[in-house]
Amino acid sequence: MAGPDPITAGKVYYIPLNSVPGQAYVTLPAPPAPAPAPTDYTLSETPDHHSTKFPYGWVIGSMGVALALIAIAVLALVLWKFFGYNPQDPNNQGKSPDRHKFQLLKSGSFCYGSGRYLCCQFGNAKPTRADGGDHHINVPKGMAADVFDREKPIVFTYEEILTSTDSFSDANLLGHGTYGSVYYGVLRDQEVAIKRMMATKTKEFIVEMKVLCKVHHASLVELIGYAASKDELFLVYEYSQNGLLKNHLHDPESKGCSSLSWIFRVQIALDAARGLEYIHEHTKDHYVHRDIKSSNILLDGSLRAKISDFGLAKLVVKSSDAEASVTKVVGTFGYLAPEYLRDGLATTKSDVYAFGVVLFELISGKEAITRAEGMGASSNSERRSLASVMLTALRKCPNSMYMGNLKDCIDHNLRDLYPHDCAYKMAMLAKQCVDEDPVLRPDMKQVVITLSQILLSSIEWEATQAGNSQVFSGLVAGR
């Protein structure tokens, strides 16, 4: 090898680092060069001759089986929840789930797992002997399979109704309604009210069930179910512990009822107004009750109001300018609107008129048809409508500062324990509701707003009366 200068450096020998001095070095063959990585082009052109493939079929099949098992388990859980059936219960051994059985909750209502009332549970199956003997339930002919659309009440047996009312004993009689008597009963450990009607009242029977199975509101009495025998029909409702509003307003002491404080009166008015607003405006089909009165407003254990007796309820027909239903005049005198008496035209404003009369009852404690004071009891001319009496008093009452004759019309059971401005506002609202012209009457939405404001003002007034022991001592309706 030539160096950088003309001097010869000599030969260059390759001496491996792993050689041993004195021994001959054996050269090993060079390792083979690694094969080049296959390219996409090479793989695509080279056919796959391997016999083993990825088991796509097994994976898809396993997933299908797993999904099917999950679906079956979910379906079984849903059915178990729906029927509330417990195979471990000895009472259910050897029996299929009965769709008429319901779970009893100690909340004052008949419900099953979904929380809906049993009014929406299917009830068209025939009762078995285990449910109440062999008594034949004779369902009215007019009750077709689709008469309740998709929501149907539960069917009770006649034997259950008879047992729950102690064979309709007088001790269980709660009162008499428009189309039948109402009895107290205990059905499957639950307090209920049972309306007993003659079989000739099939039309009213079906109308009430159709309406109450479609409308559900805290201020409407809840229908639980029904029963029927050869000659009688029965409607089963939730029980209202404090009975009729009428009994708490008109001579309550003689009827064993407590008088109502001002706050309760306003709250009851607001509850009833909300129930009416609901059936007038917030249901799929709008209804006119046609029989709003103090005897059709029930009070529960907390003195909250519920509207009842929908046997005369009518579906209103929607038109471009109003909602009305032309029908024969039904209802109770003293609560009937003038145009309804004249033309037989039932509208939501007809209910507003009747509600105005109820407001006058709450204020005065008098009945819808009252007797003029200072006149003989034998004369027929002395009987006047409460609305006309109250309107006469309001004409002489310019404002709440000068109550005048209106103060004499306010219920003496209130013992002057009420805010005068709120009583005046409530009387003026009632006046608007009973206006001769239905167009000038407020709708129930406006009534609810006004009553809510009156209730708020009344609560504020009550707070200022903390030093007055009578407001809180329970002498007036427990407040």
Short mmCIF file of C-alpha atoms in Angstrom, two decimals:
data_model
loop_
_atom_site.label_atom_id
_atom_site.label_comp_id
_atom_site.label_asym_id
_atom_site.label_seq_id
_atom_site.Cartn_x
_atom_site.Cartn_y
_atom_site.Cartn_z
CA MET A 1 0.00 0.00 0.00
CA ALA A 2 1.42 3.31 -0.94
CA GLY A 3 1.77 5.76 1.85
CA PRO A 4 1.74 9.44 1.77
CA ASP A 5 5.46 9.42 1.09
CA PRO A 6 7.61 7.36 -1.30
CA ILE A 7 8.53 5.00 1.46
CA THR A 8 6.86 1.63 1.12
CA ALA A 9 4.92 0.71 4.22
CA GLY A 10 4.76 -2.94 3.32
CA LYS A 11 1.94 -5.37 3.03
CA VAL A 12 -1.15 -5.19 5.10
CA TYR A 13 -2.37 -8.38 6.74
CA TYR A 14 -5.87 -9.00 7.98
CA ILE A 15 -5.66 -10.50 11.46
CA PRO A 16 -9.08 -11.41 12.95
CA LEU A 17 -9.58 -10.37 16.50
CA ASN A 18 -10.73 -13.87 17.52
CA SER A 19 -7.64 -15.65 16.15
CA VAL A 20 -5.32 -17.57 18.46
CA PRO A 21 -1.51 -17.21 18.03
CA GLY A 22 0.13 -20.41 16.74
CA GLN A 23 -3.08 -21.89 15.37
CA ALA A 24 -4.32 -21.76 11.86
CA TYR A 25 -7.41 -19.54 11.42
CA VAL A 26 -10.33 -21.17 9.69
CA THR A 27 -12.57 -18.79 7.88
CA LEU A 28 -16.30 -19.34 8.32
CA PRO A 29 -18.75 -18.97 5.50
CA ALA A 30 -20.52 -15.61 5.42
CA PRO A 31 -24.10 -15.68 6.83
CA PRO A 32 -26.85 -15.50 4.23
CA ALA A 33 -28.30 -12.08 3.54
CA PRO A 34 -31.74 -11.50 5.12
CA ALA A 35 -34.65 -11.93 2.80
CA PRO A 36 -36.24 -8.69 1.72
CA ALA A 37 -39.58 -7.82 3.38
CA PRO A 38 -42.51 -8.76 1.22
CA THR A 39 -44.24 -5.83 -0.38
CA ASP A 40 -48.00 -5.35 -0.91
CA TYR A 41 -47.42 -6.17 -4.53
CA THR A 42 -45.74 -9.44 -3.65
CA LEU A 43 -48.47 -10.47 -1.20
CA SER A 44 -51.21 -9.70 -3.61
CA GLU A 45 -49.68 -11.78 -6.31
CA THR A 46 -48.72 -14.72 -4.12
CA PRO A 47 -51.70 -17.06 -3.49
CA ASP A 48 -52.34 -18.10 0.14
CA HIS A 49 -51.95 -21.85 0.33
CA HIS A 50 -52.31 -22.06 4.14
CA SER A 51 -55.08 -24.32 5.32
CA THR A 52 -55.74 -22.35 8.56
CA LYS A 53 -58.12 -19.28 8.26
CA PHE A 54 -59.54 -16.77 10.85
CA PRO A 55 -62.83 -18.20 12.31
CA TYR A 56 -65.19 -15.36 11.33
CA GLY A 57 -68.22 -17.68 11.37
CA TRP A 58 -67.65 -18.77 14.93
CA VAL A 59 -67.24 -15.19 16.15
CA ILE A 60 -70.41 -13.96 14.44
CA GLY A 61 -72.39 -16.96 15.65
CA SER A 62 -71.21 -16.51 19.24
CA MET A 63 -72.18 -12.85 19.20
CA GLY A 64 -75.64 -13.70 17.86
CA VAL A 65 -76.22 -16.29 20.59
CA ALA A 66 -75.07 -13.84 23.29
CA LEU A 67 -77.42 -11.10 22.01
CA ALA A 68 -80.33 -13.55 21.91
CA LEU A 69 -79.70 -14.61 25.52
CA ILE A 70 -79.55 -10.96 26.63
CA ALA A 71 -82.83 -10.18 24.82
CA ILE A 72 -84.55 -13.17 26.45
CA ALA A 73 -83.32 -12.12 29.89
CA VAL A 74 -84.54 -8.52 29.42
CA LEU A 75 -87.93 -9.75 28.16
CA ALA A 76 -88.30 -12.07 31.15
CA LEU A 77 -87.45 -9.20 33.55
CA VAL A 78 -90.00 -6.90 31.89
CA LEU A 79 -92.74 -9.53 32.09
CA TRP A 80 -91.90 -10.23 35.72
CA LYS A 81 -92.08 -6.52 36.58
CA PHE A 82 -95.32 -6.06 34.63
CA PHE A 83 -97.24 -8.87 36.25
CA GLY A 84 -95.60 -8.55 39.67
CA TYR A 85 -95.57 -12.33 39.81
CA ASN A 86 -93.45 -14.09 42.37
CA PRO A 87 -93.08 -17.84 41.79
CA GLN A 88 -91.74 -18.25 45.33
CA ASP A 89 -95.04 -17.10 46.78
CA PRO A 90 -97.00 -20.17 47.91
CA ASN A 91 -100.20 -18.46 46.80
CA ASN A 92 -98.91 -18.42 43.24
CA GLN A 93 -97.80 -22.02 43.08
CA GLY A 94 -99.46 -23.78 40.21
CA LYS A 95 -101.13 -20.63 38.93
CA SER A 96 -100.31 -18.32 36.06
CA PRO A 97 -99.94 -14.60 36.70
CA ASP A 98 -103.36 -12.97 36.97
CA ARG A 99 -103.54 -9.68 35.16
CA HIS A 100 -106.26 -8.44 37.50
CA LYS A 101 -104.09 -8.69 40.57
CA PHE A 102 -102.39 -5.48 41.60
CA GLN A 103 -99.71 -4.61 44.07
CA LEU A 104 -101.01 -2.70 47.07
CA LEU A 105 -98.99 0.33 48.06
CA LYS A 106 -99.60 2.19 51.29
CA SER A 107 -99.60 5.51 49.47
CA GLY A 108 -103.30 5.91 49.00
CA SER A 109 -103.41 4.73 45.41
CA PHE A 110 -103.54 1.49 43.48
CA CYS A 111 -100.38 1.16 41.43
CA TYR A 112 -98.15 -1.47 39.94
CA GLY A 113 -94.48 -1.48 39.13
CA SER A 114 -94.50 1.26 36.51
CA GLY A 115 -96.13 3.73 38.87
CA ARG A 116 -99.19 4.20 36.64
CA TYR A 117 -102.65 3.76 38.09
CA LEU A 118 -104.36 0.49 37.36
CA CYS A 119 -106.88 2.44 35.36
CA CYS A 120 -104.40 1.89 32.54
CA GLN A 121 -104.01 -1.85 33.03
CA PHE A 122 -105.86 -4.15 30.71
CA GLY A 123 -108.98 -5.50 32.34
CA ASN A 124 -110.84 -7.42 29.68
CA ALA A 125 -109.96 -10.89 30.88
CA LYS A 126 -112.64 -12.89 32.62
CA PRO A 127 -112.27 -13.37 36.36
CA THR A 128 -111.41 -16.84 37.59
CA ARG A 129 -113.02 -18.73 40.42
CA ALA A 130 -109.99 -18.02 42.54
CA ASP A 131 -110.71 -14.32 42.22
CA GLY A 132 -114.13 -14.36 43.74
CA GLY A 133 -116.29 -17.41 43.23
CA ASP A 134 -118.48 -18.30 40.32
CA HIS A 135 -120.67 -15.19 40.31
CA HIS A 136 -121.16 -14.06 36.73
CA ILE A 137 -120.01 -10.53 35.94
CA ASN A 138 -122.45 -9.07 33.47
CA VAL A 139 -120.57 -6.31 31.64
CA PRO A 140 -122.92 -3.91 29.82
CA LYS A 141 -123.35 -4.52 26.11
CA GLY A 142 -122.31 -0.99 25.24
CA MET A 143 -118.87 -1.62 26.66
CA ALA A 144 -117.10 -2.71 23.47
CA ALA A 145 -113.52 -3.88 23.43
CA ASP A 146 -112.24 -0.53 22.22
CA VAL A 147 -114.54 1.72 24.25
CA PHE A 148 -111.68 2.76 26.54
CA ASP A 149 -109.18 2.99 23.67
CA ARG A 150 -105.95 1.55 25.11
CA GLU A 151 -106.49 2.35 28.77
CA LYS A 152 -108.82 0.11 30.73
CA PRO A 153 -109.79 -0.06 34.39
CA ILE A 154 -109.39 -3.15 36.52
CA VAL A 155 -112.39 -5.45 36.91
CA PHE A 156 -113.45 -6.41 40.42
CA THR A 157 -115.83 -9.23 41.20
CA TYR A 158 -119.26 -8.64 42.66
CA GLU A 159 -118.29 -10.67 45.72
CA GLU A 160 -115.36 -8.34 46.40
CA ILE A 161 -117.64 -5.30 46.21
CA LEU A 162 -120.23 -6.92 48.47
CA THR A 163 -117.65 -7.93 51.08
CA SER A 164 -115.81 -4.60 51.06
CA THR A 165 -119.01 -2.63 51.80
CA ASP A 166 -120.34 -5.07 54.41
CA SER A 167 -123.20 -5.88 52.04
CA PHE A 168 -123.89 -2.16 51.49
CA SER A 169 -124.66 -1.48 55.12
CA ASP A 170 -126.00 1.90 56.13
CA ALA A 171 -122.92 2.40 58.29
CA ASN A 172 -120.82 2.42 55.10
CA LEU A 173 -123.06 4.84 53.22
CA LEU A 174 -121.18 8.04 52.38
CA GLY A 175 -123.91 9.85 50.50
CA HIS A 176 -126.10 9.98 47.44
CA GLY A 177 -124.85 11.22 44.08
CA THR A 178 -126.60 12.23 40.88
CA TYR A 179 -126.84 8.68 39.60
CA GLY A 180 -126.39 6.48 42.63
CA SER A 181 -125.28 6.02 46.21
CA VAL A 182 -121.66 6.06 47.32
CA TYR A 183 -120.33 3.61 49.91
CA TYR A 184 -117.11 3.30 51.86
CA GLY A 185 -115.23 0.06 51.40
CA VAL A 186 -111.90 -1.68 51.86
CA LEU A 187 -110.70 -3.57 48.80
CA ARG A 188 -107.56 -5.64 49.27
CA ASP A 189 -106.44 -3.59 52.27
CA GLN A 190 -107.07 -0.30 50.46
CA GLU A 191 -109.74 2.28 51.36
CA VAL A 192 -112.03 3.04 48.43
CA ALA A 193 -115.28 4.79 47.58
CA ILE A 194 -117.76 2.69 45.59
CA LYS A 195 -120.56 4.24 43.57
CA ARG A 196 -123.56 1.92 43.25
CA MET A 197 -125.68 2.50 40.14
CA MET A 198 -128.65 0.78 38.55
CA ALA A 199 -127.99 -1.07 35.29
CA THR A 200 -130.27 1.42 33.51
CA LYS A 201 -127.51 4.04 33.95
CA THR A 202 -125.18 2.28 31.53
CA LYS A 203 -124.59 5.46 29.50
CA GLU A 204 -123.40 7.51 32.47
CA PHE A 205 -121.41 4.52 33.72
CA ILE A 206 -119.46 4.23 30.46
CA VAL A 207 -119.02 7.98 30.03
CA GLU A 208 -117.43 8.34 33.46
CA MET A 209 -115.05 5.44 32.88
CA LYS A 210 -114.06 6.70 29.44
CA VAL A 211 -113.24 10.15 30.79
CA LEU A 212 -111.44 9.09 33.97
CA CYS A 213 -109.34 6.52 32.14
CA LYS A 214 -108.00 9.26 29.88
CA VAL A 215 -107.47 12.08 32.36
CA HIS A 216 -105.09 11.87 35.33
CA HIS A 217 -104.45 14.85 37.56
CA ALA A 218 -103.90 15.45 41.26
CA SER A 219 -107.08 17.56 41.37
CA LEU A 220 -109.30 14.93 39.74
CA VAL A 221 -110.63 11.90 41.61
CA GLU A 222 -108.89 8.74 40.39
CA LEU A 223 -110.90 5.82 39.05
CA ILE A 224 -109.53 2.46 40.18
CA GLY A 225 -111.92 0.01 38.55
CA TYR A 226 -115.44 -1.26 38.19
CA ALA A 227 -117.71 -4.23 38.71
CA ALA A 228 -121.07 -5.29 37.37
CA SER A 229 -123.85 -7.68 38.31
CA LYS A 230 -127.08 -8.51 36.56
CA ASP A 231 -128.93 -5.46 37.87
CA GLU A 232 -126.25 -3.10 39.16
CA LEU A 233 -123.07 -1.32 38.10
CA PHE A 234 -120.25 -0.24 40.40
CA LEU A 235 -117.46 2.31 40.02
CA VAL A 236 -114.50 2.13 42.41
CA TYR A 237 -112.63 5.36 43.23
CA GLU A 238 -109.86 6.44 45.53
CA TYR A 239 -111.24 7.40 48.92
CA SER A 240 -111.33 11.04 50.04
CA GLN A 241 -111.22 11.09 53.82
CA ASN A 242 -112.85 14.49 54.41
CA GLY A 243 -115.81 13.99 52.14
CA LEU A 244 -117.74 16.68 50.28
CA LEU A 245 -116.78 20.34 50.25
CA LYS A 246 -120.49 21.11 50.65
CA ASN A 247 -120.55 19.58 54.13
CA HIS A 248 -117.74 21.87 55.31
CA LEU A 249 -119.49 25.02 54.08
CA HIS A 250 -123.21 24.66 54.74
CA ASP A 251 -123.90 24.25 58.44
CA PRO A 252 -120.80 22.09 59.05
CA GLU A 253 -121.40 21.51 62.77
CA SER A 254 -124.69 19.74 62.20
CA LYS A 255 -122.94 17.40 59.75
CA GLY A 256 -120.03 16.61 62.02
CA CYS A 257 -117.54 18.54 59.88
CA SER A 258 -115.08 21.27 60.79
CA SER A 259 -115.33 24.74 59.37
CA LEU A 260 -112.63 25.80 56.93
CA SER A 261 -110.12 28.55 57.50
CA TRP A 262 -109.64 31.24 54.87
CA ILE A 263 -106.34 29.73 53.70
CA PHE A 264 -107.96 26.35 53.15
CA ARG A 265 -110.82 27.91 51.22
CA VAL A 266 -108.46 29.63 48.81
CA GLN A 267 -106.35 26.46 48.45
CA ILE A 268 -109.45 24.38 47.70
CA ALA A 269 -110.56 26.91 45.10
CA LEU A 270 -107.12 26.78 43.47
CA ASP A 271 -107.06 22.97 43.44
CA ALA A 272 -110.47 22.75 41.78
CA ALA A 273 -109.50 25.45 39.27
CA ARG A 274 -106.41 23.49 38.28
CA GLY A 275 -108.47 20.35 37.74
CA LEU A 276 -110.88 22.23 35.48
CA GLU A 277 -108.06 23.90 33.60
CA TYR A 278 -106.59 20.46 32.95
CA ILE A 279 -109.69 18.96 31.33
CA HIS A 280 -110.39 22.19 29.42
CA GLU A 281 -106.96 22.78 27.95
CA HIS A 282 -104.34 20.14 28.66
CA THR A 283 -105.92 16.82 27.67
CA LYS A 284 -105.80 15.29 24.20
CA ASP A 285 -109.59 15.56 24.02
CA HIS A 286 -111.07 18.59 25.76
CA TYR A 287 -114.03 18.03 28.08
CA VAL A 288 -116.80 20.06 29.70
CA HIS A 289 -117.71 18.74 33.14
CA ARG A 290 -121.27 20.19 33.09
CA ASP A 291 -121.93 19.55 36.80
CA ILE A 292 -119.42 21.59 38.80
CA LYS A 293 -120.77 22.21 42.31
CA SER A 294 -119.64 22.02 45.91
CA SER A 295 -121.06 18.50 46.33
CA ASN A 296 -118.90 17.27 43.44
CA ILE A 297 -115.67 18.52 44.99
CA LEU A 298 -114.10 16.06 47.42
CA LEU A 299 -111.51 16.75 50.11
CA ASP A 300 -108.74 14.30 50.94
CA GLY A 301 -107.01 13.82 54.28
CA SER A 302 -105.04 17.05 53.82
CA LEU A 303 -108.13 19.02 52.73
CA ARG A 304 -106.90 19.18 49.15
CA ALA A 305 -109.69 19.28 46.57
CA LYS A 306 -110.50 16.74 43.87
CA ILE A 307 -113.25 17.11 41.25
CA SER A 308 -115.53 14.08 40.99
CA ASP A 309 -118.67 12.80 39.22
CA PHE A 310 -117.85 12.87 35.51
CA GLY A 311 -121.06 11.09 34.51
CA LEU A 312 -122.30 14.21 32.69
CA ALA A 313 -118.94 15.15 31.15
CA LYS A 314 -119.11 15.96 27.48
CA LEU A 315 -116.46 15.98 24.77
CA VAL A 316 -116.34 19.47 23.27
CA VAL A 317 -116.20 19.94 19.51
CA LYS A 318 -113.41 22.18 18.26
CA SER A 319 -114.40 24.90 15.84
CA SER A 320 -112.74 28.00 14.43
CA ASP A 321 -114.04 30.36 17.09
CA ALA A 322 -114.97 28.27 20.12
CA GLU A 323 -115.34 24.85 21.64
CA ALA A 324 -118.90 23.79 22.30
CA SER A 325 -121.21 20.81 22.52
CA VAL A 326 -124.93 21.16 21.88
CA THR A 327 -126.85 18.86 24.19
CA LYS A 328 -129.89 18.71 26.40
CA VAL A 329 -129.67 20.77 29.56
CA VAL A 330 -128.40 18.77 32.51
CA GLY A 331 -126.81 19.80 35.78
CA THR A 332 -127.94 21.53 38.97
CA PHE A 333 -129.97 24.74 39.15
CA GLY A 334 -128.06 27.58 40.70
CA TYR A 335 -124.91 26.55 38.82
CA LEU A 336 -126.24 26.65 35.23
CA ALA A 337 -125.01 29.41 32.92
CA PRO A 338 -127.72 31.55 31.26
CA GLU A 339 -126.70 30.65 27.70
CA TYR A 340 -126.67 26.97 28.61
CA LEU A 341 -130.23 27.21 29.95
CA ARG A 342 -131.28 29.16 26.88
CA ASP A 343 -129.55 27.31 24.03
CA GLY A 344 -128.33 24.05 25.53
CA LEU A 345 -124.81 25.06 24.44
CA ALA A 346 -122.24 23.50 26.78
CA THR A 347 -118.86 25.19 26.61
CA THR A 348 -115.86 25.55 28.88
CA LYS A 349 -117.31 28.94 29.83
CA SER A 350 -120.34 27.06 31.22
CA ASP A 351 -118.00 25.36 33.68
CA VAL A 352 -116.42 28.74 34.47
CA TYR A 353 -119.86 30.09 35.44
CA ALA A 354 -120.50 27.14 37.77
CA PHE A 355 -117.05 27.56 39.27
CA GLY A 356 -117.85 31.20 40.01
CA VAL A 357 -120.86 30.06 42.02
CA VAL A 358 -118.58 27.69 43.97
CA LEU A 359 -116.31 30.67 44.74
CA PHE A 360 -119.31 32.53 46.13
CA GLU A 361 -120.10 29.46 48.28
CA LEU A 362 -116.54 29.43 49.65
CA ILE A 363 -116.81 33.11 50.53
CA SER A 364 -120.32 33.12 52.00
CA GLY A 365 -120.83 29.58 53.28
CA LYS A 366 -124.31 29.66 51.69
CA GLU A 367 -125.87 27.26 49.20
CA ALA A 368 -126.21 27.98 45.47
CA ILE A 369 -129.97 28.51 45.90
CA THR A 370 -130.57 30.46 49.07
CA ARG A 371 -133.47 32.05 50.87
CA ALA A 372 -133.78 35.82 51.17
CA GLU A 373 -133.50 36.92 54.78
CA GLY A 374 -136.48 38.42 56.54
CA MET A 375 -139.12 36.62 54.48
CA GLY A 376 -141.46 33.81 55.38
CA ALA A 377 -140.31 30.27 54.89
CA SER A 378 -143.45 29.27 53.01
CA SER A 379 -143.07 31.66 50.07
CA ASN A 380 -141.52 30.39 46.85
CA SER A 381 -140.50 33.90 45.75
CA GLU A 382 -137.95 34.13 48.56
CA ARG A 383 -135.61 31.62 46.92
CA ARG A 384 -132.82 33.38 45.05
CA SER A 385 -129.64 32.27 43.41
CA LEU A 386 -126.52 32.90 45.49
CA ALA A 387 -124.93 34.58 42.46
CA SER A 388 -127.64 37.27 42.33
CA VAL A 389 -127.34 37.89 46.10
CA MET A 390 -123.56 38.29 45.94
CA LEU A 391 -123.67 40.46 42.82
CA THR A 392 -126.12 42.80 44.56
CA ALA A 393 -123.74 43.11 47.53
CA LEU A 394 -120.76 43.76 45.25
CA ARG A 395 -122.52 46.62 43.48
CA LYS A 396 -122.55 48.47 46.82
CA CYS A 397 -118.90 47.64 47.55
CA PRO A 398 -116.56 49.96 45.62
CA ASN A 399 -113.31 48.52 46.99
CA SER A 400 -111.78 46.43 49.77
CA MET A 401 -111.53 49.43 52.08
CA TYR A 402 -115.31 49.86 52.10
CA MET A 403 -116.66 46.29 52.16
CA GLY A 404 -120.20 47.47 52.95
CA ASN A 405 -122.83 44.80 52.35
CA LEU A 406 -120.21 42.30 51.15
CA LYS A 407 -118.86 41.90 54.67
CA ASP A 408 -122.31 40.84 55.84
CA CYS A 409 -122.31 38.12 53.16
CA ILE A 410 -119.00 36.59 54.21
CA ASP A 411 -119.24 33.34 56.18
CA HIS A 412 -119.58 34.09 59.90
CA ASN A 413 -117.68 30.86 60.66
CA LEU A 414 -114.53 32.69 59.56
CA ARG A 415 -114.92 34.91 62.67
CA ASP A 416 -113.46 37.85 60.78
CA LEU A 417 -110.14 35.96 60.48
CA TYR A 418 -109.45 36.69 56.83
CA PRO A 419 -107.66 39.40 54.82
CA HIS A 420 -110.30 41.81 53.57
CA ASP A 421 -108.42 42.68 50.39
CA CYS A 422 -108.09 38.98 49.45
CA ALA A 423 -111.77 38.32 50.15
CA TYR A 424 -112.67 41.27 47.94
CA LYS A 425 -110.39 40.07 45.11
CA MET A 426 -111.87 36.58 45.30
CA ALA A 427 -115.41 37.98 45.20
CA MET A 428 -114.54 40.11 42.17
CA LEU A 429 -113.07 37.04 40.44
CA ALA A 430 -116.30 35.17 41.11
CA LYS A 431 -118.22 38.11 39.68
CA GLN A 432 -116.23 37.89 36.45
CA CYS A 433 -116.86 34.14 36.26
CA VAL A 434 -120.66 34.55 36.48
CA ASP A 435 -120.85 37.35 33.92
CA GLU A 436 -123.96 37.17 31.71
CA ASP A 437 -121.77 37.32 28.60
CA PRO A 438 -119.64 34.15 28.31
CA VAL A 439 -117.10 36.01 26.20
CA LEU A 440 -116.32 38.30 29.14
CA ARG A 441 -115.72 35.41 31.53
CA PRO A 442 -112.08 34.46 32.13
CA ASP A 443 -110.85 31.04 31.10
CA MET A 444 -109.65 28.66 33.79
CA LYS A 445 -106.01 29.44 33.08
CA GLN A 446 -106.63 33.07 34.06
CA VAL A 447 -108.62 31.93 37.10
CA VAL A 448 -105.70 29.76 38.25
CA ILE A 449 -103.28 32.68 37.94
CA THR A 450 -105.52 35.01 39.93
CA LEU A 451 -106.20 32.46 42.67
CA SER A 452 -102.46 31.72 42.96
CA GLN A 453 -101.84 35.40 43.63
CA ILE A 454 -104.68 35.55 46.17
CA LEU A 455 -103.30 32.48 47.96
CA LEU A 456 -99.83 34.00 48.14
CA SER A 457 -101.23 37.23 49.59
CA SER A 458 -103.33 35.25 52.07
CA ILE A 459 -100.28 33.32 53.27
CA GLU A 460 -98.42 36.60 53.78
CA TRP A 461 -101.39 37.92 55.75
CA GLU A 462 -101.45 34.79 57.90
CA ALA A 463 -97.78 35.27 58.71
CA THR A 464 -98.60 38.69 60.16
CA GLN A 465 -101.21 37.10 62.43
CA ALA A 466 -98.73 35.03 64.44
CA GLY A 467 -99.84 36.81 67.60
CA ASN A 468 -103.46 35.80 67.04
CA SER A 469 -103.77 32.36 68.59
CA GLN A 470 -107.10 31.63 66.89
CA VAL A 471 -105.48 31.52 63.45
CA PHE A 472 -103.11 28.76 64.52
CA SER A 473 -104.89 27.06 67.40
CA GLY A 474 -107.01 24.73 65.33
CA LEU A 475 -110.28 26.46 66.15
CA VAL A 476 -110.72 27.14 62.45
CA ALA A 477 -110.00 24.03 60.38
CA GLY A 478 -106.90 23.05 62.26
CA ARG A 479 -104.79 26.09 61.48
#
